[in-house]
CSV table of N, CA and C in Angstrom, one decimal:
chain,number,residue,atom,x,y,z
A,1,MET,N,15.6,-10.8,38.5
A,1,MET,CA,15.1,-11.0,36.8
A,1,MET,C,13.4,-10.7,37.6
A,2,LEU,N,13.2,-10.4,36.1
A,2,LEU,CA,11.8,-10.0,35.9
A,2,LEU,C,10.6,-10.6,36.1
A,3,SER,N,9.5,-9.6,36.5
A,3,SER,CA,8.4,-10.9,36.7
A,3,SER,C,7.7,-11.3,35.6
A,4,PRO,N,7.2,-12.3,35.5
A,4,PRO,CA,6.6,-12.9,34.4
A,4,PRO,C,5.5,-11.5,33.5
A,5,SER,N,4.9,-11.0,34.4
A,5,SER,CA,3.8,-9.9,33.8
A,5,SER,C,4.4,-8.6,33.3
A,6,ILE,N,5.8,-8.4,34.1
A,6,ILE,CA,6.5,-7.1,33.2
A,6,ILE,C,7.1,-7.6,32.2
A,7,GLN,N,7.5,-9.2,32.0
A,7,GLN,CA,8.1,-9.7,30.3
A,7,GLN,C,7.0,-9.7,29.4
A,8,GLN,N,5.6,-9.6,29.8
A,8,GLN,CA,4.4,-9.9,29.0
A,8,GLN,C,4.3,-8.2,28.5
A,9,GLU,N,3.9,-7.2,29.4
A,9,GLU,CA,4.0,-5.9,29.5
A,9,GLU,C,5.0,-5.0,28.5
A,10,ARG,N,6.2,-5.8,28.7
A,10,ARG,CA,6.9,-5.5,27.3
A,10,ARG,C,7.1,-5.9,26.5
A,11,SER,N,6.6,-7.4,26.3
A,11,SER,CA,6.5,-7.7,24.7
A,11,SER,C,5.5,-7.2,24.2
A,12,ARG,N,4.4,-6.9,24.8
A,12,ARG,CA,3.3,-6.1,23.9
A,12,ARG,C,3.8,-5.0,23.5
A,13,ILE,N,4.7,-4.1,24.2
A,13,ILE,CA,5.1,-2.9,23.8
A,13,ILE,C,5.8,-3.1,22.9
A,14,LEU,N,6.5,-3.4,22.5
A,14,LEU,CA,7.6,-4.0,21.9
A,14,LEU,C,6.4,-4.3,20.4
A,15,GLU,N,5.8,-5.1,20.2
A,15,GLU,CA,5.1,-5.6,19.3
A,15,GLU,C,3.8,-4.5,18.9
A,16,GLU,N,3.7,-3.8,19.8
A,16,GLU,CA,3.2,-2.4,19.1
A,16,GLU,C,3.7,-1.6,18.5
A,17,MET,N,5.0,-1.0,19.1
A,17,MET,CA,6.0,-0.3,18.7
A,17,MET,C,6.4,-0.8,17.1
A,18,ALA,N,6.3,-1.9,16.9
A,18,ALA,CA,7.5,-2.4,15.5
A,18,ALA,C,5.3,-2.7,14.5
A,19,ARG,N,4.3,-2.4,15.3
A,19,ARG,CA,3.2,-1.8,14.1
A,19,ARG,C,3.3,-0.8,13.7
A,20,ILE,N,4.0,0.8,14.0
A,20,ILE,CA,4.0,1.5,13.4
A,20,ILE,C,5.0,2.0,12.6
A,21,ASN,N,4.0,1.9,11.2
A,21,ASN,CA,4.6,1.8,10.1
A,21,ASN,C,5.4,3.1,9.6
A,22,GLN,N,4.8,4.1,10.1
A,22,GLN,CA,5.4,5.5,9.9
A,22,GLN,C,5.4,6.5,10.7
A,23,MET,N,5.9,7.7,11.3
A,23,MET,CA,6.2,8.3,12.1
A,23,MET,C,6.3,9.9,11.4
A,24,ILE,N,5.9,11.0,12.2
A,24,ILE,CA,5.8,12.1,11.6
A,24,ILE,C,6.5,13.1,12.8
A,25,ARG,N,7.3,14.1,12.8
A,25,ARG,CA,7.5,14.5,14.1
A,25,ARG,C,7.3,16.0,14.2
A,26,GLY,N,6.0,16.6,14.9
A,26,GLY,CA,5.5,17.8,14.2
A,26,GLY,C,4.0,17.8,15.5
A,27,HIS,N,3.4,19.1,14.4
A,27,HIS,CA,2.1,19.2,15.4
A,27,HIS,C,1.4,20.0,14.2
A,28,VAL,N,0.1,19.5,13.6
A,28,VAL,CA,-0.8,20.0,12.8
A,28,VAL,C,-1.9,20.9,13.4
A,29,SER,N,-1.5,22.1,12.2
A,29,SER,CA,-2.3,23.3,13.2
A,29,SER,C,-3.4,23.4,12.0
A,30,GLN,N,-4.6,24.1,12.6
A,30,GLN,CA,-5.6,25.1,11.1
A,30,GLN,C,-5.2,26.3,11.6
A,31,GLN,N,-5.3,26.9,10.4
A,31,GLN,CA,-5.2,28.2,10.6
A,31,GLN,C,-6.1,28.9,9.4
A,32,THR,N,-6.6,30.2,9.6
A,32,THR,CA,-7.4,31.3,8.7
A,32,THR,C,-6.9,32.0,8.6
A,33,TYR,N,-7.1,32.8,7.4
A,33,TYR,CA,-7.1,34.1,7.1
A,33,TYR,C,-7.9,35.2,7.2
A,34,GLN,N,-7.9,36.6,7.6
A,34,GLN,CA,-9.3,37.2,7.3
A,34,GLN,C,-8.5,38.6,6.5
A,35,THR,N,-9.0,39.1,5.3
A,35,THR,CA,-8.9,40.0,4.5
A,35,THR,C,-10.0,41.0,4.3
A,36,LYS,N,-10.0,42.2,4.0
A,36,LYS,CA,-10.7,42.8,3.7
A,36,LYS,C,-11.0,43.5,2.3
A,37,ARG,N,-11.8,43.4,1.9
A,37,ARG,CA,-12.5,43.8,0.3
A,37,ARG,C,-13.0,44.8,0.4
A,38,GLY,N,-12.9,46.2,-0.1
A,38,GLY,CA,-14.0,47.4,0.2
A,38,GLY,C,-14.5,47.1,2.1
A,39,ARG,N,-15.6,47.0,1.9
A,39,ARG,CA,-16.3,46.8,3.4
A,39,ARG,C,-16.4,45.9,3.6
A,40,GLN,N,-16.3,44.6,3.3
A,40,GLN,CA,-16.6,43.3,3.8
A,40,GLN,C,-14.7,42.8,4.0
A,41,THR,N,-15.1,41.9,5.2
A,41,THR,CA,-14.1,41.2,5.5
A,41,THR,C,-14.5,39.5,5.3
A,42,ILE,N,-13.4,39.2,4.4
A,42,ILE,CA,-13.7,37.6,3.8
A,42,ILE,C,-12.4,36.7,4.5
A,43,THR,N,-13.1,35.7,4.9
A,43,THR,CA,-12.1,34.6,5.6
A,43,THR,C,-11.8,33.7,4.5
A,44,GLN,N,-10.3,33.5,4.5
A,44,GLN,CA,-10.0,32.5,3.9
A,44,GLN,C,-9.4,31.5,4.7
A,45,GLY,N,-9.4,30.0,3.8
A,45,GLY,CA,-9.1,28.9,4.9
A,45,GLY,C,-9.8,28.0,5.1
A,46,PRO,N,-10.2,27.6,5.8
A,46,PRO,CA,-8.6,27.0,6.6
A,46,PRO,C,-7.5,26.5,5.8
A,47,TYR,N,-6.4,26.4,6.4
A,47,TYR,CA,-5.1,26.2,5.7
A,47,TYR,C,-4.5,25.1,7.1
A,48,PHE,N,-3.8,23.9,6.5
A,48,PHE,CA,-3.3,23.1,7.5
A,48,PHE,C,-1.9,23.3,7.4
A,49,ILE,N,-1.1,23.3,8.3
A,49,ILE,CA,0.3,23.7,8.9
A,49,ILE,C,1.0,22.2,10.0
A,50,LEU,N,1.7,21.8,9.2
A,50,LEU,CA,2.6,20.7,10.2
A,50,LEU,C,4.0,22.1,10.7
A,51,GLN,N,4.2,21.5,11.4
A,51,GLN,CA,5.1,22.6,12.5
A,51,GLN,C,5.8,21.9,13.2
A,52,ARG,N,7.3,22.2,13.0
A,52,ARG,CA,8.1,21.0,13.8
A,52,ARG,C,9.3,22.1,13.9
A,53,ARG,N,10.2,21.4,14.8
A,53,ARG,CA,11.7,22.2,15.2
A,53,ARG,C,12.7,21.3,14.4
A,54,GLU,N,13.6,21.7,13.7
A,54,GLU,CA,14.7,21.3,13.1
A,54,GLU,C,16.1,22.2,13.1
A,55,ASN,N,17.0,21.4,13.6
A,55,ASN,CA,18.1,22.0,13.5
A,55,ASN,C,18.1,23.4,14.8
A,56,GLY,N,17.5,23.4,15.6
A,56,GLY,CA,16.8,24.4,16.2
A,56,GLY,C,16.1,25.7,15.8
A,57,LYS,N,15.6,25.7,14.7
A,57,LYS,CA,14.6,26.5,14.3
A,57,LYS,C,13.2,26.0,14.1
A,58,ASN,N,12.0,26.8,13.7
A,58,ASN,CA,10.4,26.0,13.8
A,58,ASN,C,10.5,26.0,11.7
A,59,ASN,N,10.1,25.1,11.6
A,59,ASN,CA,10.1,24.8,10.2
A,59,ASN,C,8.2,24.6,9.7
A,60,CYS,N,7.6,25.3,9.5
A,60,CYS,CA,6.3,25.4,9.0
A,60,CYS,C,6.0,24.9,7.5
A,61,GLN,N,5.0,24.0,7.4
A,61,GLN,CA,5.0,23.5,6.0
A,61,GLN,C,3.4,23.4,5.9
A,62,ARG,N,2.8,24.0,4.8
A,62,ARG,CA,1.7,24.0,4.5
A,62,ARG,C,1.3,22.3,3.8
A,63,VAL,N,-0.1,21.7,3.9
A,63,VAL,CA,-0.2,20.8,4.2
A,63,VAL,C,-1.4,20.6,3.2
A,64,GLY,N,-1.5,19.8,2.0
A,64,GLY,CA,-2.6,20.0,1.3
A,64,GLY,C,-3.8,19.0,1.9
A,65,PRO,N,-5.1,19.2,1.2
A,65,PRO,CA,-5.8,18.4,1.9
A,65,PRO,C,-6.1,17.0,1.6
A,66,ASP,N,-5.5,16.7,0.3
A,66,ASP,CA,-5.0,15.3,-0.4
A,66,ASP,C,-3.9,14.6,0.4
A,67,GLU,N,-3.0,15.2,1.5
A,67,GLU,CA,-2.4,14.6,2.1
A,67,GLU,C,-2.6,14.6,3.8
A,68,LEU,N,-3.9,15.1,4.1
A,68,LEU,CA,-3.9,15.7,5.5
A,68,LEU,C,-3.8,14.4,6.2
A,69,ALA,N,-4.9,13.3,5.8
A,69,ALA,CA,-4.9,12.4,6.6
A,69,ALA,C,-3.6,11.7,6.9
A,70,ALA,N,-3.1,11.5,6.0
A,70,ALA,CA,-1.9,10.6,6.2
A,70,ALA,C,-0.8,11.5,7.1
A,71,ILE,N,-0.6,12.5,7.3
A,71,ILE,CA,0.0,13.5,7.9
A,71,ILE,C,-0.2,13.3,9.6
A,72,VAL,N,-1.3,13.7,9.7
A,72,VAL,CA,-2.0,13.4,11.2
A,72,VAL,C,-1.8,12.0,11.3
A,73,ALA,N,-2.2,11.0,10.5
A,73,ALA,CA,-1.6,9.7,11.2
A,73,ALA,C,-0.1,9.5,11.5
A,74,GLY,N,0.5,10.0,11.1
A,74,GLY,CA,2.0,9.9,11.2
A,74,GLY,C,2.0,10.7,12.3
A,75,VAL,N,1.5,11.7,12.6
A,75,VAL,CA,2.6,13.1,13.9
A,75,VAL,C,1.5,12.0,15.0
A,76,GLN,N,0.3,11.8,15.1
A,76,GLN,CA,-0.3,10.7,15.4
A,76,GLN,C,0.4,9.4,16.5
A,77,ALA,N,1.1,8.5,15.5
A,77,ALA,CA,2.0,7.6,15.3
A,77,ALA,C,3.2,7.8,16.2
A,78,TYR,N,3.6,8.9,15.9
A,78,TYR,CA,5.2,9.4,16.7
A,78,TYR,C,4.5,9.4,17.9
A,79,ASP,N,3.6,10.5,18.2
A,79,ASP,CA,3.4,10.4,19.7
A,79,ASP,C,2.9,9.5,20.6
A,80,ARG,N,1.9,8.3,19.6
A,80,ARG,CA,2.0,7.1,20.3
A,80,ARG,C,3.5,6.1,21.0
A,81,PHE,N,4.6,6.5,19.5
A,81,PHE,CA,5.7,5.7,19.7
A,81,PHE,C,6.3,6.6,21.0
A,82,GLN,N,6.5,8.0,21.2
A,82,GLN,CA,7.2,8.3,22.5
A,82,GLN,C,6.9,7.9,23.9
A,83,LYS,N,5.4,7.5,23.5
A,83,LYS,CA,4.6,7.2,25.3
A,83,LYS,C,4.8,5.5,25.4
A,84,LEU,N,4.7,5.0,24.0
A,84,LEU,CA,5.3,3.8,24.5
A,84,LEU,C,6.8,4.0,24.7
A,85,THR,N,7.6,4.3,24.6
A,85,THR,CA,8.8,4.3,24.8
A,85,THR,C,9.2,5.2,26.6
A,86,GLN,N,8.4,5.7,26.7
A,86,GLN,CA,8.6,6.0,28.3
A,86,GLN,C,7.9,5.0,29.0
A,87,ARG,N,7.3,4.4,28.3
A,87,ARG,CA,6.3,3.2,29.9
A,87,ARG,C,7.9,1.8,29.8
C-alpha cells in the first residue's frame, strides 16, 4: 500500500497534467541569414523555426510572429508533461 504522501503527490501530478490544454512536440529555434549586396552584408531575420522528428525525418516549419507565443507555450507544456510522467 502506498503511503499518504505518495498518494497526495500522485494526485497533485495528475491534476497538473489535467490542466495542460495544448502540447506541441518539438523545439523552437531562431535563425538569421546574412546576404551580401554589393559591399554590404545584410542580416535578415530573425525567423523562428519549429523543429521536430516525424516518421523518422526532421520536420522544420517556419513560425509566424502572430503564432510564436502559442507555439512556444505548447512546446513548454509538452516538456513539462514529459517531466511529470517521469516522476
